[in-house]
Amino acid sequence: TDISLPLLQKTLKAEGPANRRMTTRLPDRRPPVAVADCMHLPFKTNGVDAAICIAVMHHLSTYRRRIRCLEELVRIVKSGGRINVQAWAMEQAEDSKRKFASTDVFVPFNAQPKYLDKTKIENSNNQNNSVAELCARNYDNAEYDERKGLVVFQRYCHMYREGEMEDLASKIEGRATQV
């Protein structure tokens, strides 16, 4: 699942080794995909063997939303199954280019215009503007990066401190949870 239909569509059309392996093993089947919110997954309880949650948890702005996401993962995964959660960490390696002033920050997200809603684009002044420039002008809190030719949004990220994810997992009821 993903909250972005265009990204799911791109994934299904993707070429590359991972997609070739999948279609070789399952020539007539693709895994089910759905546009969904991480706190309301469209899968039955105990319906999957495993779940991955990559680059999602750090965008959840409240403790309750983080717990709800983990509860939902536990709900859909069969007993004895695996859940893999990956999120940004506050503690970074010494040589990392990422340094954060606090656990709750806004970071730039460079969006390619082809993934943005084209219905928001208006060019009322009839100038020769790029799609990225038009998108930046028509989306709230977006800027146009002329050097990269991309639309830049500031998106919320929670940087997890060491042990914080384990603490969240320990609050999930109904099943032993290991992080």
C-alpha angles and dihedrals in degrees: 000000000000134000090233117078093191091055092048090050091050091049092053091052094043122127122210145090097295093052092044090053091051095049092044091056095039105026096171099034137065122189113264114266130192140173102243147151115248090235095055109038117185095229130105121253111275088004103132136049095221143001135202125205109189124174093352110094095060090060093058107100102200137052090235093054091050091051091047092053092052091046089053092050091050090048095056098041118085119242107277091023126126133250121193116195122183123184139156117280129217091218110072133180114269092250095048117122088214115088121163128204094206142357093262114054144145116240129189117259116197107213122197108227092230088071096051126093105268092200089075092060117106127170101186096157094057093230123146098258125162119243089250092054091049092048092050090051093050101043120078114247094007128129133194116239102208094190093055097029090229138125111245122207126182107231130190119250130180111209110214118226119220109284095013096107090048089052091052092048091051089060094060111105129213102039141044106258127201124189 
